[in-house]
Amino acid sequence: MMNKLWYLSQISIFEEMSREEIREIDQLDTIHHFNWITKNTLVQTPESTREGLYFIKEGKLRLYKLNDSGKQFTLGILTRGNIFGELNSFSFGTKGVYIETMESSLLCTMSEPQFERLMINRPQLALKFLKALSDRLKEREEQLEQLALHDLRKRVLHLLSTLSAKFGVIQDGYALIDLPLSHQEIANMLGASREAVSGVMSELA
C-alpha cells in the first residue's frame, strides 16, 4: 500500500507540518490521489487545461509550448514536491501549455473550494503556498532574462547550474545532475538549435 501520509509530507507546502496535522488533512478527504502515470504521457494540452491544484508526489514533469512551426520550448521541469495548476485566485502559469511526464509519476489534486477551506483552516499553509508561487515566478523571470540578455554559452552554464541545484546529487565533490537530458532537450529549454547546443557542450567538455 502506498503511504499517503509520507507522500504528503514530501510535498513542499506540507513539509514542515507534523505527522498528526498531515493525517488530519488526509482524513478530510480534500485530496484526490491518482494512480501511476506512465512516462511520456501528456497530462495536459493547451486545449485541456486542468483546473485545481496538482501536487507531484513522485516523478518529473516537463512544461513546454510549441511555436507555429512545431518547435518545442521547455518552460520548466517539475519534480517531487512541486505544484502546478490554475485557480481563479492563483495561477502557476500552466494555462495553455503542454505538461508531459518525463518518467513514471504520481500526482494528487485538490479543487479550488477544497483548497480555500484548507487555507482558511491552516493559514501557515497559505504562506507556504505564496512562497511556492513566488519561487515559480522568480524562475520564470530568470529564464526570460537569460534568453534576452546572454549568449548561448552563458545560457547553457546558467541552465546547468540551475539543474545541478535542483536535481544535483553530490559525488566526489561534484554535482551529478540526476536528470537524463539529450542535447535536443537542452536546446528546447534554451530556445536554441541542437547543433548550437552540442557545439557549446563540446567546448565546455
C-alpha positions as a printed NumPy array, in Angstrom:
array([[  0.   ,   0.   ,   0.   ],
       [  1.209,   3.487,  -0.85 ],
       [  1.952,   5.509,   2.278],
       [ -0.139,   8.609,   1.521],
       [  0.97 ,  10.387,   4.675],
       [  4.621,  10.015,   3.714],
       [  3.956,  11.389,   0.237],
       [  2.053,  14.352,   1.668],
       [  4.951,  15.111,   3.997],
       [  7.291,  15.366,   0.981],
       [  5.164,  17.956,  -0.853],
       [  6.653,  21.418,  -0.434],
       [  3.79 ,  23.253,   1.28 ],
       [  3.29 ,  20.333,   3.711],
       [  6.92 ,  19.554,   4.51 ],
       [  7.109,  21.341,   7.874],
       [  3.813,  20.048,   9.238],
       [  3.665,  17.409,  11.929],
       [  2.525,  13.882,  11.13 ],
       [ -0.659,  14.467,  13.151],
       [ -1.523,  17.594,  11.137],
       [ -0.894,  15.776,   7.853],
       [ -3.053,  12.851,   8.977],
       [ -5.833,  15.289,   9.845],
       [ -5.692,  16.84 ,   6.359],
       [ -5.614,  13.441,   4.691],
       [ -8.683,  12.317,   6.667],
       [-10.607,  15.372,   5.449],
       [-10.597,  13.707,   2.022],
       [ -9.674,  17.001,   0.398],
       [ -7.003,  15.431,  -1.811],
       [ -7.676,  13.046,  -4.674],
       [ -4.855,  10.583,  -5.372],
       [ -4.175,   9.298,  -8.885],
       [ -2.612,   6.031,  -9.969],
       [  0.826,   5.944, -11.586],
       [  1.045,   7.867, -14.874],
       [  3.451,   6.306, -17.349],
       [  6.447,   8.065, -18.904],
       [  5.852,  10.356, -21.929],
       [  2.147,  10.802, -21.115],
       [  0.537,  14.183, -21.781],
       [ -1.075,  15.265, -18.517],
       [ -2.346,  18.486, -20.119],
       [ -2.553,  20.187, -23.501],
       [ -3.378,  23.858, -24.236],
       [ -6.898,  22.732, -25.113],
       [ -7.377,  20.763, -21.893],
       [ -6.043,  22.994, -19.133],
       [ -6.661,  21.35 , -15.777],
       [ -8.498,  23.286, -13.089],
       [ -7.437,  22.93 ,  -9.491],
       [ -4.072,  22.389,  -7.849],
       [ -1.867,  19.39 ,  -8.627],
       [  0.908,  18.113,  -6.37 ],
       [  3.687,  15.881,  -7.666],
       [  4.272,  13.006,  -5.266],
       [  6.804,  11.156,  -7.434],
       [  8.37 ,  11.629, -10.846],
       [  9.209,  14.534, -13.137],
       [  7.019,  16.599, -15.476],
       [  8.043,  18.923, -18.307],
       [  6.136,  22.091, -19.193],
       [  6.515,  23.291, -22.772],
       [  4.983,  25.281, -25.612],
       [  5.028,  24.863, -29.39 ],
       [  5.636,  27.666, -31.874],
       [  3.918,  27.924, -35.257],
       [  6.463,  25.619, -36.876],
       [  6.048,  22.973, -34.18 ],
       [  9.321,  23.664, -32.362],
       [  9.195,  22.966, -28.643],
       [ 10.296,  25.41 , -25.961],
       [ 10.587,  23.986, -22.455],
       [  9.278,  26.336, -19.76 ],
       [ 10.281,  24.277, -16.764],
       [ 10.741,  20.883, -15.152],
       [  8.763,  19.969, -12.047],
       [  9.696,  17.221,  -9.629],
       [  8.542,  15.709,  -6.333],
       [  7.033,  18.331,  -4.047],
       [  6.296,  20.837,  -6.827],
       [  2.857,  22.271,  -7.532],
       [  1.102,  23.194, -10.764],
       [ -2.41 ,  24.161, -11.78 ],
       [ -4.829,  27.032, -12.097],
       [ -7.284,  28.614,  -9.684],
       [ -9.383,  31.741, -10.102],
       [ -7.365,  33.404,  -7.347],
       [ -3.919,  31.959,  -8.158],
       [ -2.067,  30.824, -11.261],
       [  1.153,  28.88 , -11.565],
       [  1.48 ,  29.876, -15.216],
       [  0.449,  26.486, -16.515],
       [ -2.592,  27.547, -18.533],
       [ -2.234,  26.981, -22.257],
       [  0.88 ,  24.795, -22.035],
       [  1.721,  21.152, -22.575],
       [  2.587,  19.131, -19.477],
       [  4.222,  15.759, -20.083],
       [  5.667,  13.132, -17.749],
       [  9.428,  12.61 , -18.144],
       [  9.21 ,   9.42 , -16.096],
       [  6.501,   7.433, -14.341],
       [  4.821,   9.888, -11.986],
       [  2.323,  10.083,  -9.139],
       [  0.013,  13.078,  -8.77 ],
       [ -2.693,  14.216,  -6.397],
       [ -5.126,  17.079,  -6.83 ],
       [ -7.285,  19.461,  -4.824],
       [-10.194,  21.551,  -6.093],
       [-10.4  ,  25.31 ,  -5.52 ],
       [-13.154,  25.142,  -2.833],
       [-11.189,  22.442,  -1.025],
       [ -8.011,  24.5  ,  -1.25 ],
       [ -9.724,  27.641,   0.034],
       [-11.139,  25.783,   3.034],
       [ -7.704,  24.353,   3.776],
       [ -6.056,  27.789,   3.598],
       [ -8.653,  29.262,   5.986],
       [ -8.144,  26.443,   8.469],
       [ -4.348,  26.319,   8.025],
       [ -3.011,  29.882,   7.48 ],
       [  0.593,  28.647,   7.737],
       [ -0.04 ,  26.673,   4.555],
       [ -1.192,  29.865,   2.809],
       [  2.229,  31.391,   3.492],
       [  3.967,  28.306,   2.116],
       [  1.767,  28.419,  -0.966],
       [  2.667,  32.05 ,  -1.608],
       [  6.357,  31.225,  -1.286],
       [  5.994,  28.384,  -3.807],
       [  4.233,  30.764,  -6.191],
       [  6.948,  33.387,  -5.679],
       [  9.696,  30.844,  -6.377],
       [  7.999,  29.802,  -9.632],
       [  7.726,  33.416, -10.79 ],
       [ 11.387,  34.019,  -9.925],
       [ 12.426,  31.006, -12.01 ],
       [ 10.395,  32.278, -14.957],
       [ 11.903,  35.776, -14.68 ],
       [ 15.443,  34.379, -14.591],
       [ 14.684,  32.24 , -17.622],
       [ 13.424,  35.233, -19.618],
       [ 16.415,  37.315, -18.543],
       [ 18.828,  34.652, -19.772],
       [ 17.084,  34.476, -23.143],
       [ 17.068,  38.243, -23.577],
       [ 20.491,  39.275, -22.315],
       [ 23.025,  36.48 , -22.631],
       [ 24.733,  34.487, -25.364],
       [ 24.208,  30.743, -25.685],
       [ 27.323,  29.744, -23.734],
       [ 26.234,  31.74 , -20.678],
       [ 22.694,  30.388, -21.012],
       [ 23.981,  26.813, -21.08 ],
       [ 26.136,  27.445, -17.997],
       [ 23.214,  29.048, -16.16 ],
       [ 20.94 ,  26.134, -17.064],
       [ 23.482,  23.541, -15.886],
       [ 23.932,  25.465, -12.635],
       [ 20.164,  25.654, -12.114],
       [ 19.679,  21.951, -12.862],
       [ 22.538,  20.953, -10.566],
       [ 20.985,  22.968,  -7.729],
       [ 17.572,  21.401,  -8.319],
       [ 18.467,  17.839,  -9.302],
       [ 22.147,  17.528,  -8.338],
       [ 23.479,  14.517,  -6.44 ],
       [ 26.895,  15.212,  -4.892],
       [ 29.535,  12.665,  -5.908],
       [ 33.253,  13.201,  -5.183],
       [ 32.678,  16.913,  -4.713],
       [ 30.754,  17.359,  -7.952],
       [ 27.01 ,  17.662,  -8.588],
       [ 25.754,  14.895, -10.876],
       [ 22.518,  16.094, -12.496],
       [ 20.045,  13.281, -11.854],
       [ 18.053,  14.097, -14.967],
       [ 18.953,  12.434, -18.277],
       [ 18.635,  15.128, -20.959],
       [ 19.623,  14.931, -24.614],
       [ 21.228,  17.891, -26.391],
       [ 17.891,  18.387, -28.156],
       [ 16.054,  18.591, -24.827],
       [ 18.596,  21.111, -23.534],
       [ 18.132,  23.106, -26.746],
       [ 14.368,  23.093, -26.143],
       [ 14.969,  24.651, -22.735],
       [ 17.157,  27.397, -24.183],
       [ 15.295,  28.272, -27.365],
       [ 18.312,  27.221, -29.444],
       [ 19.178,  24.627, -32.089],
       [ 20.551,  21.217, -31.152],
       [ 23.65 ,  21.822, -33.26 ],
       [ 24.469,  25.073, -31.447],
       [ 23.982,  23.464, -28.034],
       [ 26.116,  20.473, -28.987],
       [ 28.903,  22.854, -30.013],
       [ 28.799,  24.661, -26.662],
       [ 28.669,  21.393, -24.713],
       [ 31.7  ,  20.068, -26.608],
       [ 33.586,  23.297, -25.864],
       [ 32.73 ,  23.078, -22.17 ],
       [ 33.75 ,  19.409, -22.025]])
